[in-house]
CSV table of C-alpha atoms in Angstrom, one decimal:
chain,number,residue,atom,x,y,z
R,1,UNK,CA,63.0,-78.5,96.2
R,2,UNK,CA,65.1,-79.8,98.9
R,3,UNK,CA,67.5,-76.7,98.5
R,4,UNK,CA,64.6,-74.0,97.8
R,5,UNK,CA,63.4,-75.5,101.6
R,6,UNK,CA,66.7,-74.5,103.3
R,7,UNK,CA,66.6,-71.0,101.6
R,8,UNK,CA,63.3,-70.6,103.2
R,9,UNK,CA,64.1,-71.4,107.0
R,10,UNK,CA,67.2,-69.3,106.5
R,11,UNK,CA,64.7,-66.4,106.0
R,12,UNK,CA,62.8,-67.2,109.0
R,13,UNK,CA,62.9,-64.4,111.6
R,14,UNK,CA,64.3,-61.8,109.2
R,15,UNK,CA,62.8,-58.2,109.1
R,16,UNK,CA,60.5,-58.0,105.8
R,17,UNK,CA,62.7,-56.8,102.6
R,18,UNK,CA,65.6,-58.4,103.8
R,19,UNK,CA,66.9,-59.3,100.0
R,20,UNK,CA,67.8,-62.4,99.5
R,21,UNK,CA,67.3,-64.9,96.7
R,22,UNK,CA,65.4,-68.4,97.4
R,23,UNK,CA,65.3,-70.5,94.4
R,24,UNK,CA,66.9,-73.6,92.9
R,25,UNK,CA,70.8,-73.4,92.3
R,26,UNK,CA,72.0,-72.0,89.8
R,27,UNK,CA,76.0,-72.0,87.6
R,28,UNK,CA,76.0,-69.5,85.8
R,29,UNK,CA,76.7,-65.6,86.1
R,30,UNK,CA,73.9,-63.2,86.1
R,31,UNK,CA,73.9,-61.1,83.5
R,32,UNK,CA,72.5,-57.6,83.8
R,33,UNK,CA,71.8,-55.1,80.0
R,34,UNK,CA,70.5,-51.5,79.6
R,35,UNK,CA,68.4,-50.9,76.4
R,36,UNK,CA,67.9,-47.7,75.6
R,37,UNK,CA,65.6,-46.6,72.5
R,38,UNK,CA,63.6,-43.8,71.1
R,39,UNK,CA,62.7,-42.9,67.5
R,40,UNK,CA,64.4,-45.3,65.2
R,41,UNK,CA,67.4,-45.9,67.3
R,42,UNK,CA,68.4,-48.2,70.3
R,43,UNK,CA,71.5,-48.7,72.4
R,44,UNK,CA,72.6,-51.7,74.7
R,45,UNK,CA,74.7,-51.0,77.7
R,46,UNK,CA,76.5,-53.8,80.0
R,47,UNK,CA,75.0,-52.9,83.2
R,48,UNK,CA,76.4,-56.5,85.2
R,49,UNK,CA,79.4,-55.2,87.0
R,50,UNK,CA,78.1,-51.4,87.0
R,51,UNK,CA,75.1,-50.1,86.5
R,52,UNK,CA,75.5,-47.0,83.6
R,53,UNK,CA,74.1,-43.8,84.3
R,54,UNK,CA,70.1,-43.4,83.0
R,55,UNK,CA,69.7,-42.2,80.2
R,56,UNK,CA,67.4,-38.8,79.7
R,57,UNK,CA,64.6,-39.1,77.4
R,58,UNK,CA,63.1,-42.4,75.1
R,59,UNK,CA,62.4,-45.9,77.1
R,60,UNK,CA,64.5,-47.5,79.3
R,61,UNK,CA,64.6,-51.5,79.8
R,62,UNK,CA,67.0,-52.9,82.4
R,63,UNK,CA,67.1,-56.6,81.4
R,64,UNK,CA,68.4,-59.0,84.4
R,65,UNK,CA,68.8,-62.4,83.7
R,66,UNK,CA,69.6,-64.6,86.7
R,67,UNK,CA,68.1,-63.4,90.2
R,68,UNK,CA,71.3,-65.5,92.0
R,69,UNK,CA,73.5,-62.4,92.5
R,70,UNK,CA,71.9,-60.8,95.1
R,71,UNK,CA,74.1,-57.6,95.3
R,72,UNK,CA,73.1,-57.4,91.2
R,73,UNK,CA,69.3,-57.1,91.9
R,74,UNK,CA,69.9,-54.7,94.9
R,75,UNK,CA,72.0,-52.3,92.3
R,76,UNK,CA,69.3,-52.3,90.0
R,77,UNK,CA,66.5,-51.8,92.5
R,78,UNK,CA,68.6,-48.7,94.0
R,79,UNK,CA,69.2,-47.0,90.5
R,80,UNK,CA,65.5,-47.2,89.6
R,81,UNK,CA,64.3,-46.6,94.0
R,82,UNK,CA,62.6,-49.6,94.1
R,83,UNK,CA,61.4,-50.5,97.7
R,84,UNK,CA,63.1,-53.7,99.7
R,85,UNK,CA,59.9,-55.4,99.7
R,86,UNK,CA,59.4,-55.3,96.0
R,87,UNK,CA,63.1,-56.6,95.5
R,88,UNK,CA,62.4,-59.0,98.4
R,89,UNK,CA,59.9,-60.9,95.8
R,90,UNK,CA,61.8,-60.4,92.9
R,91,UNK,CA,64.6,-62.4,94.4
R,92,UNK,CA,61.8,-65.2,95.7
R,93,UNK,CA,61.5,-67.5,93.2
R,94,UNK,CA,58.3,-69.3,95.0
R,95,UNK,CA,56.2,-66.3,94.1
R,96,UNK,CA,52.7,-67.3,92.5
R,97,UNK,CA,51.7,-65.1,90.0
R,98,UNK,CA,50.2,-61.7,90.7
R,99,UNK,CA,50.3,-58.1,90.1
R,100,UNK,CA,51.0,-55.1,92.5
R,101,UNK,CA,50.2,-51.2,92.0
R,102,UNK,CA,53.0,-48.9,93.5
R,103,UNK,CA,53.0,-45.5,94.4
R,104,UNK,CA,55.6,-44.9,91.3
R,105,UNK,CA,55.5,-48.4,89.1
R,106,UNK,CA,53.4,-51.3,88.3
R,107,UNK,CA,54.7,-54.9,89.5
R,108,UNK,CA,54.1,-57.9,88.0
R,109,UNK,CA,54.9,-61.9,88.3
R,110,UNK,CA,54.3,-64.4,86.2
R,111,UNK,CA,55.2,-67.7,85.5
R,112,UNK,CA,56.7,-68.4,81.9
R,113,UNK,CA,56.3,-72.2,81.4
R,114,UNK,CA,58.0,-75.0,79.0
R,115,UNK,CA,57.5,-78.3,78.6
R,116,UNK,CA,60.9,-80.1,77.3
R,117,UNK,CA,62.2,-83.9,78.0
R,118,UNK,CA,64.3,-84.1,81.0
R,119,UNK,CA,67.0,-86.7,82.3
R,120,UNK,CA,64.7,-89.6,81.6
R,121,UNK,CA,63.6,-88.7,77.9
R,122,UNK,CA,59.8,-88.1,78.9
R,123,UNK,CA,58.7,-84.8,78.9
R,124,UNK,CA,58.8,-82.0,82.1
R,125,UNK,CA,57.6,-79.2,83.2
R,126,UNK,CA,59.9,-76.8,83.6
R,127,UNK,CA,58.9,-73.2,85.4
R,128,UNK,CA,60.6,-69.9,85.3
R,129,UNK,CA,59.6,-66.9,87.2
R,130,UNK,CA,59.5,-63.5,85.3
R,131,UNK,CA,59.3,-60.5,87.4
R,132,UNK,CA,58.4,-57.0,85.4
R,133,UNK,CA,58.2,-53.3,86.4
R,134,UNK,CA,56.8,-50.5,84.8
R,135,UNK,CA,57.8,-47.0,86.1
R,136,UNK,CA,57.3,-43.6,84.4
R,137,UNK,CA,59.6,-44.2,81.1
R,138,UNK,CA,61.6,-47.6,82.0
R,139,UNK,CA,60.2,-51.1,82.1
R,140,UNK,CA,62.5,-53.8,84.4
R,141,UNK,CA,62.4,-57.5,83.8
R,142,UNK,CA,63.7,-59.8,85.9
R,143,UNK,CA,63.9,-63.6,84.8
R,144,UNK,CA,65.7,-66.9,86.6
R,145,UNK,CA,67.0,-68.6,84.1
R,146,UNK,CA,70.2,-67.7,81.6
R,147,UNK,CA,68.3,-68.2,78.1
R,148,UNK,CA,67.1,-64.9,76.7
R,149,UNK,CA,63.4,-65.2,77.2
R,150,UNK,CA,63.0,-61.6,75.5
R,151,UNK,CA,65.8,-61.8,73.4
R,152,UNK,CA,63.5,-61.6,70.2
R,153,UNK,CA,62.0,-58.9,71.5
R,154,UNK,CA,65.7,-56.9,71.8
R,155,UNK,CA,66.6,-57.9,68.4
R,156,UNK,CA,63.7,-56.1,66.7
R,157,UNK,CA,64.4,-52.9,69.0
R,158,UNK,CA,68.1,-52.7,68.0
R,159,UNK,CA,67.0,-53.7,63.8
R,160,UNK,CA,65.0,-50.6,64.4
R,161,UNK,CA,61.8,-53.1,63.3
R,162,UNK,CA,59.8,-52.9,66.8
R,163,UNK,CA,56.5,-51.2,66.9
R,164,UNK,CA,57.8,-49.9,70.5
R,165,UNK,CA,60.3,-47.1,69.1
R,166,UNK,CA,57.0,-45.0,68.3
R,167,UNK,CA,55.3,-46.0,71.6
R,168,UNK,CA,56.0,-45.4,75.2
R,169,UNK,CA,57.0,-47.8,77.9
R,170,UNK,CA,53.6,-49.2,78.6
R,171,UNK,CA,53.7,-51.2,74.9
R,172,UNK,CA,57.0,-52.7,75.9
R,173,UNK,CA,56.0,-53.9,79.2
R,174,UNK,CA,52.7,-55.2,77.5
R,175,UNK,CA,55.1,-56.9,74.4
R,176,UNK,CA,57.2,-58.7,77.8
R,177,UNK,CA,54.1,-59.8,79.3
R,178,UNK,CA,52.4,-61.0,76.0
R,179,UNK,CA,55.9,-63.2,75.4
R,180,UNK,CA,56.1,-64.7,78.4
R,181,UNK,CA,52.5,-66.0,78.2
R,182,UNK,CA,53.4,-67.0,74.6
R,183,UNK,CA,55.9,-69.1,76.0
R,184,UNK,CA,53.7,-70.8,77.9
R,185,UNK,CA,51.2,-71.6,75.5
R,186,UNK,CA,54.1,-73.4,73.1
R,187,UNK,CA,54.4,-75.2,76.3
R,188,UNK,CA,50.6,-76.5,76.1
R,189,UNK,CA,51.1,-77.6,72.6
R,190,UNK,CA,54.2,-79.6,73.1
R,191,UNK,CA,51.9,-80.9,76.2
R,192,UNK,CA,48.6,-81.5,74.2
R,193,UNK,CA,50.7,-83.2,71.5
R,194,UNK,CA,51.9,-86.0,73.9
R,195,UNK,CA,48.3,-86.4,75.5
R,196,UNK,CA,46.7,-86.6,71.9
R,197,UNK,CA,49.3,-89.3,70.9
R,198,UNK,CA,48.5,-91.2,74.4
R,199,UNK,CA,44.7,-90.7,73.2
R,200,UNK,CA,45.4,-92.7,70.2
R,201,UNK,CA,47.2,-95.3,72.1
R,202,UNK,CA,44.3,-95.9,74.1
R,203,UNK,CA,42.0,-96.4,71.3
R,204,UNK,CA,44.2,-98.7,69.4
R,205,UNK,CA,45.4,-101.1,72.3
R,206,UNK,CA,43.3,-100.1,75.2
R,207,UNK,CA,44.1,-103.4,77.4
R,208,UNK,CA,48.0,-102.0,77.1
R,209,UNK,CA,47.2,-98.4,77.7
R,210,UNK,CA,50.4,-96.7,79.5
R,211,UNK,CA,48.8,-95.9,83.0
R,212,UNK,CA,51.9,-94.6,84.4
R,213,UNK,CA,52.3,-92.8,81.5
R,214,UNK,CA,48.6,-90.9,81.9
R,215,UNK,CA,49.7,-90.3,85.4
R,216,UNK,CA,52.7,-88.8,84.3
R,217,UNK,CA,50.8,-86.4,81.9
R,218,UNK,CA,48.1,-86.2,84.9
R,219,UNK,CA,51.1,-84.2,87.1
R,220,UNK,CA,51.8,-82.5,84.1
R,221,UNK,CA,49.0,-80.7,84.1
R,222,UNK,CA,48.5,-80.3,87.7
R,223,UNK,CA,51.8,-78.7,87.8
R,224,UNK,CA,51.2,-76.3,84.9
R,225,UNK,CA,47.5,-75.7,87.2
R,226,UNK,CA,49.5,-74.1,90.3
R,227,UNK,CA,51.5,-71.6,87.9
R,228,UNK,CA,48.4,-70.5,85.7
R,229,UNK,CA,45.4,-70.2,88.1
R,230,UNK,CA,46.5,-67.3,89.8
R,231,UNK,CA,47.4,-65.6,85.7
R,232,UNK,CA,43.4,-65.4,85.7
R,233,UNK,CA,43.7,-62.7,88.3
R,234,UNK,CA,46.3,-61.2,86.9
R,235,UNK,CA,44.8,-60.6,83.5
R,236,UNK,CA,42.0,-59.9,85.2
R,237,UNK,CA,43.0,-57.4,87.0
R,238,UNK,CA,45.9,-55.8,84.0
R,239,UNK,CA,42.5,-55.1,81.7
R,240,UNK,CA,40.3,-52.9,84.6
R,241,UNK,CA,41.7,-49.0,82.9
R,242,UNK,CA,44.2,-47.6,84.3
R,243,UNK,CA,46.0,-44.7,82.9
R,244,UNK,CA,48.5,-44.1,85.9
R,245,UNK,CA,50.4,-46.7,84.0
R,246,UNK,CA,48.8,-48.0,81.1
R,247,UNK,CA,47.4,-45.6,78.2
R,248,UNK,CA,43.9,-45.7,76.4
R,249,UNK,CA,45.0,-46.8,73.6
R,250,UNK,CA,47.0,-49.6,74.5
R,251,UNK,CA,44.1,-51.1,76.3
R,252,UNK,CA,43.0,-52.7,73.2
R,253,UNK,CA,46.9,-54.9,73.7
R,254,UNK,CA,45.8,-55.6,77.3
R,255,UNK,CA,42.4,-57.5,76.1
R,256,UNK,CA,44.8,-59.9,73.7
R,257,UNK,CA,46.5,-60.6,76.7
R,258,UNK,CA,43.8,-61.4,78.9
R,259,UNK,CA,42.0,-64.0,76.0
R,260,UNK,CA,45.1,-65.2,75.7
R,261,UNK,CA,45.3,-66.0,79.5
R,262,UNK,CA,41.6,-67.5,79.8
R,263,UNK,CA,42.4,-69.4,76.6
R,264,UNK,CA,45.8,-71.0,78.4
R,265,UNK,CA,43.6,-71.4,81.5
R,266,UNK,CA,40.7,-73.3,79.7
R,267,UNK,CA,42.9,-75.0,77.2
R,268,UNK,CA,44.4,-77.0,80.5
R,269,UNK,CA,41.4,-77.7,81.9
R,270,UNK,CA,40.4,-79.5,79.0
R,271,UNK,CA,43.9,-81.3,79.2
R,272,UNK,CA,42.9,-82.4,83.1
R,273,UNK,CA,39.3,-83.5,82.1
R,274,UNK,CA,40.8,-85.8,78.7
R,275,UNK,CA,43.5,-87.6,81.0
R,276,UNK,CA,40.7,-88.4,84.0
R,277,UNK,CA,38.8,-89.9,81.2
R,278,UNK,CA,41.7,-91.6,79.6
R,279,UNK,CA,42.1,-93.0,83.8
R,280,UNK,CA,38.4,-94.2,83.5
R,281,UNK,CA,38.5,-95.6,80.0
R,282,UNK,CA,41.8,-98.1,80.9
R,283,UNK,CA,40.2,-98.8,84.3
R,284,UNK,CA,37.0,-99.9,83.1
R,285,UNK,CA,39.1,-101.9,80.1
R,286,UNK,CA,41.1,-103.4,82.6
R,287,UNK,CA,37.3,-104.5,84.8
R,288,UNK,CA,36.5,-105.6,81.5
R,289,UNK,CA,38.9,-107.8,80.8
R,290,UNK,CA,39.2,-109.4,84.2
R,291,UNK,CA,35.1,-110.3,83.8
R,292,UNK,CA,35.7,-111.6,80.5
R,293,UNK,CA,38.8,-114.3,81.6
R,294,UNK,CA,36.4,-114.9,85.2
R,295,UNK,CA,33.5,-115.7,82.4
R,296,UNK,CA,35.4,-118.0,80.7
R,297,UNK,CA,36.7,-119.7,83.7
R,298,UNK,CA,33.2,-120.1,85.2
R,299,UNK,CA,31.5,-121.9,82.5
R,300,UNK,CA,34.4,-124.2,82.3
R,301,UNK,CA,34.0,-125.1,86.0
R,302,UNK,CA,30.4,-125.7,85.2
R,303,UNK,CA,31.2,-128.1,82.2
R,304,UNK,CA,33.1,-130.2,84.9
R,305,UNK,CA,30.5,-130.3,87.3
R,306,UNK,CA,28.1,-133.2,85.7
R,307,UNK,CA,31.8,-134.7,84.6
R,308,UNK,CA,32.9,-134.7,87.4
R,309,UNK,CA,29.7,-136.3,89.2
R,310,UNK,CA,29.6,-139.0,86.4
R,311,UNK,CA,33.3,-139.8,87.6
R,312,UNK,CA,32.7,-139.8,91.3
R,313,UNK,CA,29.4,-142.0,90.9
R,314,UNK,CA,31.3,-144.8,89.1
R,315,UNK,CA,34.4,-144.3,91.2
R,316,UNK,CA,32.0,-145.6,94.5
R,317,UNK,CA,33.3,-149.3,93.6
R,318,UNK,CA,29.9,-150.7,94.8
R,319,UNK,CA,30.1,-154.9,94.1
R,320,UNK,CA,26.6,-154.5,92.9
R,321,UNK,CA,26.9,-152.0,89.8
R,322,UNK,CA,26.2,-153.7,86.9
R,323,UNK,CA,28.1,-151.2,84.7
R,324,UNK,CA,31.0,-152.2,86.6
R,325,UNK,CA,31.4,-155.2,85.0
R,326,UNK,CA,30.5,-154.2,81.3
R,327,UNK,CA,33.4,-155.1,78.9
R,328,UNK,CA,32.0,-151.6,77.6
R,329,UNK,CA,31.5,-149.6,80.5
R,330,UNK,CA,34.6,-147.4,80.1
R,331,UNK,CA,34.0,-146.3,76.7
R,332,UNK,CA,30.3,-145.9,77.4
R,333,UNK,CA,31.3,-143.5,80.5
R,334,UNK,CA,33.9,-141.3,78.4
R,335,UNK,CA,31.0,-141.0,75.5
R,336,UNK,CA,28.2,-140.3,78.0
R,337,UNK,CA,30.8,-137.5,79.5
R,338,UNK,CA,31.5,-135.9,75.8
R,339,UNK,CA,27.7,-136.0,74.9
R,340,UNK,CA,27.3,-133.8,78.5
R,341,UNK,CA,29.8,-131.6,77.8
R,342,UNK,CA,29.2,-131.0,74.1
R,343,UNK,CA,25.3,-130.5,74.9
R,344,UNK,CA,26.4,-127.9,78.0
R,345,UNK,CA,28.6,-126.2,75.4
R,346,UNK,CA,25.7,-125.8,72.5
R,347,UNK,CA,23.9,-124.6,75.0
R,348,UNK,CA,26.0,-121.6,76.3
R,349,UNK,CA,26.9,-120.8,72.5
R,350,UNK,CA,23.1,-120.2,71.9
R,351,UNK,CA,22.7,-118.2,75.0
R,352,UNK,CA,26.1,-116.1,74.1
R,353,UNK,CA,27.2,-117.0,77.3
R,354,UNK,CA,31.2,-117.6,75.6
């Protein structure tokens, strides 16, 4: 965070889509590929170092993976004429999800999500930003970290086993965004696993619930809040028709996608609303429990009080008591003191008082 601050005032005073990348650091060496497929037949091209020539005719899909490099995005961008200020947020890794229409392409950002233990064992959310671009017959996908979020996806075009080959670029930018939000949801189960086994916690020793624990779970899902509230617009906006870029009959892929968005969205509200009342349940447990001890320790303050006045009576050491000089005053006091205090305690057993 600390780092992705200094990458921002470095940008300050800079003319808009000045390229460069703002993000956490990262080792590794971008990596840049060229798909190429059409009818039952797909090629992949190294396009790191150089980008290759375009193709004529099928679908093209420039896959970048690492948005460090910034002389990498700006090759891309230039072999497909994408403007500065489209490259300027695909190289800002702050971006909140959202959706752009361009004169030639349709731009997209999203936020594909996991949730995986980190340094200390517990588990963390961990955010990536996916940037896509549909043009004419090319889709572009830009993601920030190293693993091959599509990489299922290019297997099945190079097997020859992908729908797409019979399809045009608007199903492959659809299959991108459907995996990234799929990502994201195996994110929420790994997420509503840990909260249901917290749930169960709770109901088995509730006076020794983890409350940092629901906290932790709490940010959780607070975190996951800032990346997929703004999806809902996104969706939103993805299944209005449009056949610039995306055809009739691939509307009915678009409405998937945005249930599957509102179901994400909904799915961790639920999450939010179980943890506050996990918080309630252990609070009021812990109020509880603290009335229950101050309960006990009031009624045996009141089971000294008469003891204690039976005590300080006798304890006067007037010369006229006749008690005093009772070769059985002693015992007499410690029985009259039992028989109070055994009568006080029948009497707050019948009233359920302890």
């Amino acid at each position: 965070m600390v780092e992705e601050s200094k990458d921002r005032e470095s940008t300050v005073g800079l003319p808009p889509g000045t390229m460069r990348y703002i993000g956490p650091h990262k080792t590794f060496r971008p990596r840049a590929e060229l798909v190429h497929y059409s009818e039952g037949k797909a090629t992949v091209l190294d396009a790191t170092d150089v980008c290759p020539p375009l193709p004529a005719g099928g679908v093209i899909w420039m896959r970048v993976r690492g948005l460090h490099d910034e002389g990498l995005v700006k090759r891309v961008g230039e072999a497909f004429s994408l403007s500065p200020m489209l490259l300027e947020d695909v190289l800002n890794t702050g971006q909140r999800s959202k959706i752009e229409e361009h004169e030639d392409c349709l731009f997209i950002v999203l936020k594909s999500l996991s949730y995986e233990p980190g340094p200390t064992g517990k588990g963390e959310v961990r955010e990536e930003q996916v940037s896509l671009v549909l043009g004419d017959n090319y889709v572009l996908s830009f993601s920030e970290g190293e693993k091959g979020l599509f990489e299922p996806i290019l297997q099945r075009l190079v097997k020859g086993r992908s729908k797409a080959h019979q399809l045009e670029a608007d199903y492959l930018f659809l299959m991108l965004v459907d995996t990234a939000i799929d990502h994201t949801f195996l994110a929420l189960t790994r997420l509503g696993d840990e909260i249901e086994d917290m749930e169960e916690q709770l109901i088995e020793e509730s006076l020794r619930a983890d409350l940092a624990g629901i906290y932790r779970l709490r940010r959780a899902v607070l975190a996951m809040s800032r990346s997929l509230w703004p999806l809902r617009e996104v969706v939103s906006i993805l299944r209005k028709p449009d056949p610039t870029f995306i055809r009739e009959e691939n509307l009915v892929f678009v409405r998937d996608i945005y249930d599957q968005g509102m179901q994400a969205v909904e799915t961790l509200e639920a999450f939010r609303q179980a943890l506050t009342d996990m918080i309630e349940i252990t609070m009021s447990s812990v109020t509880m429990r603290t009335n229950e001890v101050m309960k006990v320790l009031t009624t045996v303050a009141t089971i000294f009080i008469p003891l204690t006045f039976i005590t300080g009576l006798y304890g006067m050491n007037f010369r006229h008591m006749p008690e005093l000089g009772w070769r059985y005053g002693y015992y007499a006091a410690l029985a009259l003191m039992a028989l109070v205090a055994g009568g006080m305690i029948l009497y707050f057993k019948r009233k359920d008082w302890f």
